[in-house]
Every structure is written in C-alpha cells, then in structure tokens.
C-alpha cells in the first residue's frame, strides 16, 4: 500500500491480483538477489541449485502462471530444470564481468573437484582446473536444458510462451563452448537476428 504511488509497484501489484501470483514466490526471487550480492562462504552446487530455483525457476513458474491466465499448469515442473539451465548459462556468461569485481557464484565444490579454487576465479586465472570446472557447468546446463525440453513436450501448451528464453539458450552455450579456453574473456554476442530465428524455430516445434 505504501508503494502504490510507484508505477512499477502498481503494475506488479495489478499482475499479482490479476493472475493470483503467490507473493512468497516473489519474495524468493528477492532472497535470491540478496544471495547474489553476498553468497554464503561455502557456496556449493547444492546452494547454487537452491539459488537458481529462486532466481530463475520461480520467475519461469510465475511467467507460466501468467501465460495460463492465472492457473498454475506447470504440473511437470519444467520450471525447475529450465531455471537451473538459465542460471548456469547466465553465471558462466557473466564471468568476464564479475570475476575479480563481484561474487561469481561459481560452486566451490565443483572448482575443488577439478583442482581449482574460488581464488582462481577472483584472480581471473584460466587454469586447467578452472577450464575443466567450467566445462562441467556447461555440460550440466545442457543436461538440464534437455530435461526441461522433455518435460515441456508433455506440458499444457498454454504455458509454453513463458519458456521462450530456452529457444536461444543453446546458442549461448555454443558461444561459451567456443570460448572454453578463455572463460574470463568477453565472447562475441549472438546477433539479434540469429537469436530471434532460434526462438522462432523453438516455438514452431512446439
């Protein structure tokens, strides 16, 4: 009520009312943003998965409810693997910007498994361990993308517009793959036309 004069808050509140959006899911997204700014000391893969569920998974779930006119029809929980795939790709894409300047959110246990440390990421050292750990995260993102696609294949068509971001996710993972040996160097962005074409093809297959 106190924020009613803010147009963004007003629009958000209207959407909550119109589509019966659970406030606790929006609160979870806020909690995830706080985790981005100050992750726990032992931030591992389990913690990343929890973060991804709140940051991207809840966003996709809310979007699917809006697409379905206020009904929660994601009975196959496609938002869970989709959210993790989106979050992993986003984390890896942000390494050139965040490494050394902000928390990268790279799971410490995955880095350690390949003989690397979070300090390597902070110092932007593209060691063999860092490269291998990043490759594991790309592979996990592709696995979760495939799982999300499989779940969407048997999901109500009404929720599909919410998952359009998955259409170009493969392009982003391919881009990261080409830059695998230099994870801290900016990659060449996919053209807007190619991205739109990938999304169009993804939608046509549904």
Steps between C-alpha positions, in 0.01 A plus 500: 500500500784741583653449154174558313633824352784318325391397146714184505364391837149580381542290186647214703216509748249502213665191353497325839128564531412422138688171480483383863880503534621364837695781677738248656640420155578865442662515843713200406625689195601790724683260733691366199614851409636541853689174457653643182642796689624307805515122445571272794863405562449135403301573185491161326301333223208420732489866603518607135208273413296656783596847377406410142164365614419834663662730245398344168276206585246713686509762224416239238231348721337841552524572128335167419217583738449835327509331159233258621272780612567464872503121518805304617512243220869409520414158639820353353710758687684597184598824674745313727751367243436797273581742778824319581604496133432873467682582826806291412527657156459846650767437764753379242416785261559753779849375593678759279315778685469368855826310556725714716233767549200321655403152624499264203269247671716220360448192723807447717466121507494477121813714477676288765404177320718615208788631711395866481389749765275802518815711527587388147170654389559818701846537344367407154745210463393281210669192643433146381283450808293811431450396137396147601265625773337741253459215252318296767260789559431536125430128477259523795325796336451299179374202700244715684396672176429159345306395810290818487429443129390145576262615773357775281423246229222360720399827669192711421561722197364798693822532703744478206532877442661532844783271389594685182840599652604136460486545124832682483671340799678248279657786304637649820645166610658455156652847534645409841630172355693683229660715769568206733875564528442866596209504747586849626512663159185657351340292228352621177129553550251307290332734253145608580381355168654158566361499854153587374523228234593242765206604717263485200619149413463393864142628508416335166599158635253525788 
